[in-house]
CSV table of C-alpha atoms in Angstrom, one decimal:
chain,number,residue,atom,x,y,z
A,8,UNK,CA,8.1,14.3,-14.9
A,9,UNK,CA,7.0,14.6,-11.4
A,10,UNK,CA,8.2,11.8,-9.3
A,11,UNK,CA,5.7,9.7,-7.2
A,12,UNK,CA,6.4,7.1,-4.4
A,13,UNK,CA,4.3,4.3,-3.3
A,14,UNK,CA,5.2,1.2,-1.4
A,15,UNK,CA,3.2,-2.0,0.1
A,16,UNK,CA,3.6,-3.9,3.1
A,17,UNK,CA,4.2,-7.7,3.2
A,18,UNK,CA,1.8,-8.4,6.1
A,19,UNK,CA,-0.8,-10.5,4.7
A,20,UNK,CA,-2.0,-11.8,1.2
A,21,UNK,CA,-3.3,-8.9,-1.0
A,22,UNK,CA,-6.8,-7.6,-1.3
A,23,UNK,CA,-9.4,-6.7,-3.2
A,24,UNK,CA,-9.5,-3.6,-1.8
A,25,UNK,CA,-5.6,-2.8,-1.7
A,26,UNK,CA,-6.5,-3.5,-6.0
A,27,UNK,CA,-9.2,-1.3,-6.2
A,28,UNK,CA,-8.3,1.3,-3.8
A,29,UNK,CA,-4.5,2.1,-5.3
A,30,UNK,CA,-2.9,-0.6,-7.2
A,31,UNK,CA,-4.8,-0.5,-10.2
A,32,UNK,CA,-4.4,3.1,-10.1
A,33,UNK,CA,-0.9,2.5,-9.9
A,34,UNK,CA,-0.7,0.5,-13.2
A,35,UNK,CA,-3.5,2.3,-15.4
A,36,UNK,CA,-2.0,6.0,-14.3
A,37,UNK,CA,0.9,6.7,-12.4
A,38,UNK,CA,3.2,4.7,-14.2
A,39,UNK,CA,2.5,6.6,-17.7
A,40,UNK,CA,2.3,10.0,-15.9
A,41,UNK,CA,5.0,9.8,-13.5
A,42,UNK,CA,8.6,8.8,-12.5
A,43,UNK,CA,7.2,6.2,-10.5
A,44,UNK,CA,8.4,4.4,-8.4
A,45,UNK,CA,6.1,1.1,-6.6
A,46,UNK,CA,8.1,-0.5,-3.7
A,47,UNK,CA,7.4,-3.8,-1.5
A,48,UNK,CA,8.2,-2.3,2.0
A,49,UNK,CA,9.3,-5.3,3.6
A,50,UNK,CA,11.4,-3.6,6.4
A,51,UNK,CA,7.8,-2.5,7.7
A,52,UNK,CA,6.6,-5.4,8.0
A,53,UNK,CA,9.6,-6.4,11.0
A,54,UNK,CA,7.8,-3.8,13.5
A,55,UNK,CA,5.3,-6.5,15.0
A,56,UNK,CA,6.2,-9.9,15.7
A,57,UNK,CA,6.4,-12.4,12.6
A,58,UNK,CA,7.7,-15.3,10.8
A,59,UNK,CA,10.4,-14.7,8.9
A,60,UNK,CA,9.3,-17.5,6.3
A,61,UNK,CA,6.5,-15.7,5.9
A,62,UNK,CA,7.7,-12.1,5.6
A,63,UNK,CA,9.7,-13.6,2.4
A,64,UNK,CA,7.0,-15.6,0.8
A,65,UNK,CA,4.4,-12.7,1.2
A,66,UNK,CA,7.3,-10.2,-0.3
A,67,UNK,CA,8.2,-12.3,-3.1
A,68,UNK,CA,4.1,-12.7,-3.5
A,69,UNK,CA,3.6,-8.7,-3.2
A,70,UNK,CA,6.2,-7.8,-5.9
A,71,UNK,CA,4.4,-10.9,-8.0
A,72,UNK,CA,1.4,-9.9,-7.9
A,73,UNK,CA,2.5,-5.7,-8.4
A,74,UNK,CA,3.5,-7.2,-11.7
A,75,UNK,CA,0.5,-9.0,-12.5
A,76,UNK,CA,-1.6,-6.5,-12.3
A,77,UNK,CA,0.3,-4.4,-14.7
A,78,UNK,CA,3.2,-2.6,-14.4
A,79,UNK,CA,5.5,-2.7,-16.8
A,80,UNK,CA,9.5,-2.0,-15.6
A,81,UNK,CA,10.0,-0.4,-18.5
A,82,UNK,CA,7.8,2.4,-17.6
A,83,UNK,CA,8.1,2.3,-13.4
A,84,UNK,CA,11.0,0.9,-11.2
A,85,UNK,CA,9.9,-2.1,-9.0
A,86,UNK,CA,11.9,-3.2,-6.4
A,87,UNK,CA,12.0,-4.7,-2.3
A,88,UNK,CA,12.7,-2.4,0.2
A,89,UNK,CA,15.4,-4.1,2.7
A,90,UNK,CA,17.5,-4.5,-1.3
A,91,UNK,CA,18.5,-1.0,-1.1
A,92,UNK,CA,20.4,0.4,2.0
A,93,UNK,CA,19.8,4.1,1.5
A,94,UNK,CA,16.3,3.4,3.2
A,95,UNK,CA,18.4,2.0,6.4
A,96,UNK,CA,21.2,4.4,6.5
A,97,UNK,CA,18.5,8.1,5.9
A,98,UNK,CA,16.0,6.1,8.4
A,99,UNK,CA,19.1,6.7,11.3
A,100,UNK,CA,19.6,10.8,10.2
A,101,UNK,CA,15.7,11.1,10.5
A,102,UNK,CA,15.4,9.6,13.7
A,103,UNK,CA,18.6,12.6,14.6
A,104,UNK,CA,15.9,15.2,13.8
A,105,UNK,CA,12.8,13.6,14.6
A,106,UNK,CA,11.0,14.4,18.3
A,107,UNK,CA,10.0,11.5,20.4
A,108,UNK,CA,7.0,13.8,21.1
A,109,UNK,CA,6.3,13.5,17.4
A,110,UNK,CA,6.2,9.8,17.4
A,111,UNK,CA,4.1,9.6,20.3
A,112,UNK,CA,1.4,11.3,18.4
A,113,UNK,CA,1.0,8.8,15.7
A,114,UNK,CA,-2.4,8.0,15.6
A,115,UNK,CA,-1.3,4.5,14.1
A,116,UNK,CA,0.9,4.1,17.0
A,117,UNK,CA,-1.4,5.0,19.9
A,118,UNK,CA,-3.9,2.2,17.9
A,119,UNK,CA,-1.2,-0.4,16.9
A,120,UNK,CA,0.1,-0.1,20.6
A,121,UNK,CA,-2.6,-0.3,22.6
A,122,UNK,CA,-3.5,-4.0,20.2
A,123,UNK,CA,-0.3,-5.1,20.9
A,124,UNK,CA,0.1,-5.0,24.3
A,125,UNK,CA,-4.2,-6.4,25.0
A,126,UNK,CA,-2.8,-9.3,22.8
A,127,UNK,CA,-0.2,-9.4,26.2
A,128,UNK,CA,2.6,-8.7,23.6
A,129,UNK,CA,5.4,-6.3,23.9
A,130,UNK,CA,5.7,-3.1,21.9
A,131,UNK,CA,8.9,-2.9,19.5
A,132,UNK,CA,10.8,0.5,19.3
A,133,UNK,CA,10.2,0.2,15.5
A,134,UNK,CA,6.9,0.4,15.7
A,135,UNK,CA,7.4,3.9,17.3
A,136,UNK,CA,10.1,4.8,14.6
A,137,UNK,CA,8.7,3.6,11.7
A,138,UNK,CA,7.1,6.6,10.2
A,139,UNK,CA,10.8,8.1,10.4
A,140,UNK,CA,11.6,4.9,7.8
A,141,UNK,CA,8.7,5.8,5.7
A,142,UNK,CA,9.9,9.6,5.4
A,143,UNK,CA,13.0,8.2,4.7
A,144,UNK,CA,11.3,6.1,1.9
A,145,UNK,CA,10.1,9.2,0.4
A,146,UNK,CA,12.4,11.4,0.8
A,147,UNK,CA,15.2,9.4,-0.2
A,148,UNK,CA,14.2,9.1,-4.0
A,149,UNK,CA,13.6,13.7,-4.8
A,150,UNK,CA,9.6,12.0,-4.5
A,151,UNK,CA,7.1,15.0,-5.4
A,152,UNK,CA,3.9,13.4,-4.7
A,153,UNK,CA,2.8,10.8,-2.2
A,154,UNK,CA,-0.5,9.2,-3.0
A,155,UNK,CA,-1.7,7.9,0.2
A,156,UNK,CA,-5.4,7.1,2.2
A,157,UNK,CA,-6.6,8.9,5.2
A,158,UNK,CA,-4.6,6.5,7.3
A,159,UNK,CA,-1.5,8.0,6.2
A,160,UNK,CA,-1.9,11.7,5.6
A,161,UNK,CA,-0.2,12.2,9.1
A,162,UNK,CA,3.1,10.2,8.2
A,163,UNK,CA,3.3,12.3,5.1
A,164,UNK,CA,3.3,15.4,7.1
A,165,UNK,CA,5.5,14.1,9.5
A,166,UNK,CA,7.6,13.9,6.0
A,167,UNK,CA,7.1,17.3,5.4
A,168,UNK,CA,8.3,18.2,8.8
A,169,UNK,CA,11.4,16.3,8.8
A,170,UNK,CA,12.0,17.6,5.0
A,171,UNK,CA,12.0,21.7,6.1
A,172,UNK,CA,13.5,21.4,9.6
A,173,UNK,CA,16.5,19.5,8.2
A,174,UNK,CA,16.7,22.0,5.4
A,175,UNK,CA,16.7,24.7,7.8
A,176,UNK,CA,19.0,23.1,9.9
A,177,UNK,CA,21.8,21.4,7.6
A,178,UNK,CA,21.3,23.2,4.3
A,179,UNK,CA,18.7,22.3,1.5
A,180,UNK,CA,19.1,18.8,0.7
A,181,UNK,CA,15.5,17.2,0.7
A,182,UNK,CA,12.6,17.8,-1.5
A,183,UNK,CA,9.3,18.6,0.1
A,184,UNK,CA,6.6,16.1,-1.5
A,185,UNK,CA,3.4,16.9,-1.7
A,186,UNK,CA,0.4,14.9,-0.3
A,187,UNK,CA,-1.9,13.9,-2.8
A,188,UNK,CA,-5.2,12.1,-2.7
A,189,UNK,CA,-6.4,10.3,-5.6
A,190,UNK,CA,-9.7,9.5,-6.2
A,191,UNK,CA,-9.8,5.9,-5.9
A,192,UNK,CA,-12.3,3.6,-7.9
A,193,UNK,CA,-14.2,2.4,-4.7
A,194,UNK,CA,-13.3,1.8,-0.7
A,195,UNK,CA,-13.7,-1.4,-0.2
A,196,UNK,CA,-15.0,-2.4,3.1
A,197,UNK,CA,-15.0,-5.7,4.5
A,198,UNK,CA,-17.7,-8.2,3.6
A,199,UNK,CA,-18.6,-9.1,7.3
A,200,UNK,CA,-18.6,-6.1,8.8
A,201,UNK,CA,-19.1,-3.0,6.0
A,202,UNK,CA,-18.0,-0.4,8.8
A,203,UNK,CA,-14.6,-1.4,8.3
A,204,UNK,CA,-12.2,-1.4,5.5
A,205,UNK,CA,-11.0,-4.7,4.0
A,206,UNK,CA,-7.6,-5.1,5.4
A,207,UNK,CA,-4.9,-7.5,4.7
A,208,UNK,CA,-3.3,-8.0,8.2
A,209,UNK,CA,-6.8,-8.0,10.2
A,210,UNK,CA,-8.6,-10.6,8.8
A,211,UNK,CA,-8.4,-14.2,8.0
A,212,UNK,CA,-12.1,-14.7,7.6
A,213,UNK,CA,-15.2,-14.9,4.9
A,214,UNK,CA,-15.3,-10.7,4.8
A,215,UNK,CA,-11.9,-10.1,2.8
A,216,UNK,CA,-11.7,-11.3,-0.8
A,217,UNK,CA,-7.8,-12.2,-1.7
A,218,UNK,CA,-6.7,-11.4,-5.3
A,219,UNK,CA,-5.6,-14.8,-5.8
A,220,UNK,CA,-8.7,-16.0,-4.4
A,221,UNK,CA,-10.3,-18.7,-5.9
A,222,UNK,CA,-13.3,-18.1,-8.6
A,223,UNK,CA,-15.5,-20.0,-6.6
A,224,UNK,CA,-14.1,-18.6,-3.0
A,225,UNK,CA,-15.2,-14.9,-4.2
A,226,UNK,CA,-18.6,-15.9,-5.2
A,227,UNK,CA,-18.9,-17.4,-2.0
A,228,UNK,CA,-17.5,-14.3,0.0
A,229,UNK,CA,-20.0,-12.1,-1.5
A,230,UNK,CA,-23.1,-14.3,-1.4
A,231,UNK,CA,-22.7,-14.3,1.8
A,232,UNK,CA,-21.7,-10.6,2.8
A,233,UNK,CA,-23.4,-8.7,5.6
A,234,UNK,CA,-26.5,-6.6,4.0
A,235,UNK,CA,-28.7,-4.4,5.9
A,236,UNK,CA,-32.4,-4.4,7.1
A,237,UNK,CA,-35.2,-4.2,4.6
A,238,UNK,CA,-34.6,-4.9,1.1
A,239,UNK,CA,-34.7,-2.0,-1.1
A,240,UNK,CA,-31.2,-1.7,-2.7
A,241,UNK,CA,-30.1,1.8,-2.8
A,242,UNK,CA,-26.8,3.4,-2.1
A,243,UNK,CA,-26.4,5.4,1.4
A,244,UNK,CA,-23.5,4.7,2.8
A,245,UNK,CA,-24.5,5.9,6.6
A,246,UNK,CA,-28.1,4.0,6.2
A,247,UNK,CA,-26.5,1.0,4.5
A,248,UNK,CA,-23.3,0.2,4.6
A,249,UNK,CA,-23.7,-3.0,3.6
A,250,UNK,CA,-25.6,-2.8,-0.1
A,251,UNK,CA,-23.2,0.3,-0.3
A,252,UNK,CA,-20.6,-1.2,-0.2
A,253,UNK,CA,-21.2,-3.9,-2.8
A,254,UNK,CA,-22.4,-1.2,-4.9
A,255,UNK,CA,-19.6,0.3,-5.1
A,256,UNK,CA,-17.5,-3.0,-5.6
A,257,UNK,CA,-19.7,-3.5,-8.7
A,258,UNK,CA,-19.5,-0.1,-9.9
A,259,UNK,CA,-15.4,0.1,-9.1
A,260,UNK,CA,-15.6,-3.1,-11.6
A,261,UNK,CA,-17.6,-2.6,-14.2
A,262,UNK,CA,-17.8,1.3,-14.3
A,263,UNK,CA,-20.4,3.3,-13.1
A,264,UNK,CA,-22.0,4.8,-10.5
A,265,UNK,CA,-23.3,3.7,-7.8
A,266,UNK,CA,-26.6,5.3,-6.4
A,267,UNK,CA,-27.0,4.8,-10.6
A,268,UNK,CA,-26.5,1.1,-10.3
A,269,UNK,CA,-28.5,0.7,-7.2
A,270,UNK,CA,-32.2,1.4,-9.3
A,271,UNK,CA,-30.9,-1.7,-11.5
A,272,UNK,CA,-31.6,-4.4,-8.4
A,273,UNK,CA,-34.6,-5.3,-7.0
A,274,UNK,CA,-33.2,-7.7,-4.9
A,275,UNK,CA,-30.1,-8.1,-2.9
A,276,UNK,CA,-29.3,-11.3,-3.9
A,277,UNK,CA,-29.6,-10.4,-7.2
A,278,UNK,CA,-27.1,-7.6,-6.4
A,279,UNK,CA,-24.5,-10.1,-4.9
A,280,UNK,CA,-24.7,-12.4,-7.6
A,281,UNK,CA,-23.9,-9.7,-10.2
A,282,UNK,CA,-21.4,-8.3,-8.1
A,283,UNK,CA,-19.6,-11.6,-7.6
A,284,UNK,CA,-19.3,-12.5,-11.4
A,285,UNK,CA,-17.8,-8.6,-11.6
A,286,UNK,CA,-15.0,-9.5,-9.1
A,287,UNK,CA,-14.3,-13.2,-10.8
A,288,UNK,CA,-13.8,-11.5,-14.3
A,289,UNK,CA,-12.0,-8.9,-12.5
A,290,UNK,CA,-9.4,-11.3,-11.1
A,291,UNK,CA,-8.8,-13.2,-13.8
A,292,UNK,CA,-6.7,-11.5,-15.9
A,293,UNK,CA,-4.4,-10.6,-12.2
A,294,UNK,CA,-4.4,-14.8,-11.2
A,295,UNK,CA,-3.6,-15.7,-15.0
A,296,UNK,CA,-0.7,-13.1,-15.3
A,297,UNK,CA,0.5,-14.0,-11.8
A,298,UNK,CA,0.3,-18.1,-12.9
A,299,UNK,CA,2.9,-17.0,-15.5
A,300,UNK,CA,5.1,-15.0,-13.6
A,301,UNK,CA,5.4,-17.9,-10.5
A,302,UNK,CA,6.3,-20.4,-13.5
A,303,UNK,CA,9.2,-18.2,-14.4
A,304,UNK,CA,10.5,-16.7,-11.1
A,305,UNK,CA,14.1,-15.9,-12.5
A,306,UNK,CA,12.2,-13.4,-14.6
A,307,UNK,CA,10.5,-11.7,-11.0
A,308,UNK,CA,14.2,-11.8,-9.6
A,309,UNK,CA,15.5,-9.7,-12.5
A,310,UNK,CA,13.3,-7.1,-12.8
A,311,UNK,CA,13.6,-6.5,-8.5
A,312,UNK,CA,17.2,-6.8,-9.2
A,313,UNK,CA,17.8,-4.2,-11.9
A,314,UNK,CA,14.8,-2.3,-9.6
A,315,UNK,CA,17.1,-2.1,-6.7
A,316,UNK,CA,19.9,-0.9,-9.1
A,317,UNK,CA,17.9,1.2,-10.3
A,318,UNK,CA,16.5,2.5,-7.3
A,319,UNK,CA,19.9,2.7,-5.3
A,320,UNK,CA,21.6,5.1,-8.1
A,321,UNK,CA,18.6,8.0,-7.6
A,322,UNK,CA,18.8,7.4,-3.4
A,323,UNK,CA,22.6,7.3,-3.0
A,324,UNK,CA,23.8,11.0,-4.2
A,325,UNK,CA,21.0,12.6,-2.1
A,326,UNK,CA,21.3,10.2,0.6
A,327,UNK,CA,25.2,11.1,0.8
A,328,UNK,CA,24.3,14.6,0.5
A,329,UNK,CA,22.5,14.4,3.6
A,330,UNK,CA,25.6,12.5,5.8
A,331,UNK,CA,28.0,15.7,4.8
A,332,UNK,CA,25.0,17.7,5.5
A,333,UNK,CA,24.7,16.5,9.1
A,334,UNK,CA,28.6,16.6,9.9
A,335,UNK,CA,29.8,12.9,9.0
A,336,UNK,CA,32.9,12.4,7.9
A,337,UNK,CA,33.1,11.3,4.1
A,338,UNK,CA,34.3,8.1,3.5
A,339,UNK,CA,37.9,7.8,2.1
């Protein structure tokens, strides 16, 4: 079976969107069809300042609510980041064939910088580095196939990179993965401002709807999203970007098209309130499951436990390989 690599990042409460736009995926396909494995990157979440009380509680959340929404350890391995060393000790070796030249041409980078320091903060080296960590992350595990977003097709290239030159350099010890991007069920775009996509380190306000949301708190949110002049509901995205994007919330829910959906509304409210009941019925099998799982956290800590085990005995041989590759000296 191909093997297939995907990891979150434990800066800020899970969306609606980060459901829609991979995780469901994640537990409806990639776990049957793949080797899969479905990380919480919490070492990522260390390159901008933070609490670290809230760096645990939102990773212990993330791997939670991965759960809740369906994977089964049985069929995937599931497991925290920062548990698993290999991550940490390939990240270093990278960063011995990476170019600061390369790192400085992050688009994420240039962006995330350039916030940072108008907030008056400082910029952390790790937030140069990182996308060494992530190829590290992928190339750690043999990983075939990275689904990723637009966002991240350049630090999946930068894998690529990293991959052949150290090949070339050291002898072949890497496999080259493969971008991949799935067609996800809808991108979701925040409710407030439908030119942007719903993020969950961005935005604390009424335009993001949080899985474990409250029924009433999403009906709420959506009532009251951003729609666009005139009335007639139809789907066009550049046009309206507002009753577009609860289109294809609705139709991400219930199946569907869209531009189908659209002739079914004469109204936009009576779009929203449809749309709203879709996303409540949506949720509640995700909040019910998750209930359960906070009630019996022991459970949680086993399966990211035997995870990590898991996870560590497919990293460490290739991860070695790579330190007698470079010219270490093997431990005694």
């Amino acid at each position: 079976m191909k093997r297939v690599f995907s990891g979150i990042k434990p800066t800020g409460h899970l969306t609606l969107g980060n459901y829609l736009g991979a995780m469901r995926r994640w537990s409806e396909v990639d776990q049957h069809e793949a080797d899969a494995l479905f990380c919480v990157v919490d070492l990522h979440a260390l390159t901008v300042d933070h609490d670290p009380g809230r760096v645990r509680r939102l990773s212990r959340q993330a791997a939670t609510l991965l759960l809740a929404t369906g994977l089964d350890p049985r069929l995937c391995t599931v497991f925290v980041q920062s548990h698993v060393d290999e991550h940490a000790r390939l990240s270093y070796l990278l960063e011995c064939v990476a170019t600061d030249g390369e790192m400085r041409r992050m688009i994420q980078y240039k962006e995330k910088a350039a916030a940072e320091r108008a907030r008056g903060g400082s910029v952390r080296l790790s937030l140069l580095t990182y996308p060494v960590l992530m190829a590290a992350d992928i190339l750690a595990y043999g990983t075939d196939e990275v689904p990723v977003g637009d966002d991240q097709t350049q630090h999946v290239e930068l894998t690529r990179d990293l991959a052949v030159r150290f090949n070339q350099r050291y002898g072949r010890t890497f496999v080259v993965p493969r971008t991949t991007h799935p067609e996800v069920a809808a991108r979701v775009m925040n409710l407030q401002d439908p030119t942007s996509k719903m993020g969950k380190s961005d935005d604390v306000g009424p335009g993001v709807v949080y899985l474990l949301d409250e029924p009433e708190t999403v009906r709420k949110k959506i009532m009251r999203a951003v729609t666009d002049s005139g009335s007639e509901v139809v789907h066009d995205r550049e046009a309206r970007p507002g009753v577009s994007n609860l289109l294809e919330i609705l139709a991400a829910c219930e199946g569907g098209d869209p531009e189908e959906l659209a002739g079914a509304y004469e109204t936009y409210g009576s779009l929203k309130k449809e749309t709203a009941e879709a996303v409540v019925e949506l949720l509640k099998p995700v909040q019910r499951r998750h209930q359960e799982l906070c009630a019996d956290p022991s459970y949680v800590e086993g399966v990211l436990r035997e995870g990590a085990e898991r996870a560590r005995e497919m990293a460490r041989p290739r991860v070695d390989a790579a330190y007698r590759a470079i010219g270490l000296l093997p431990a005694g």
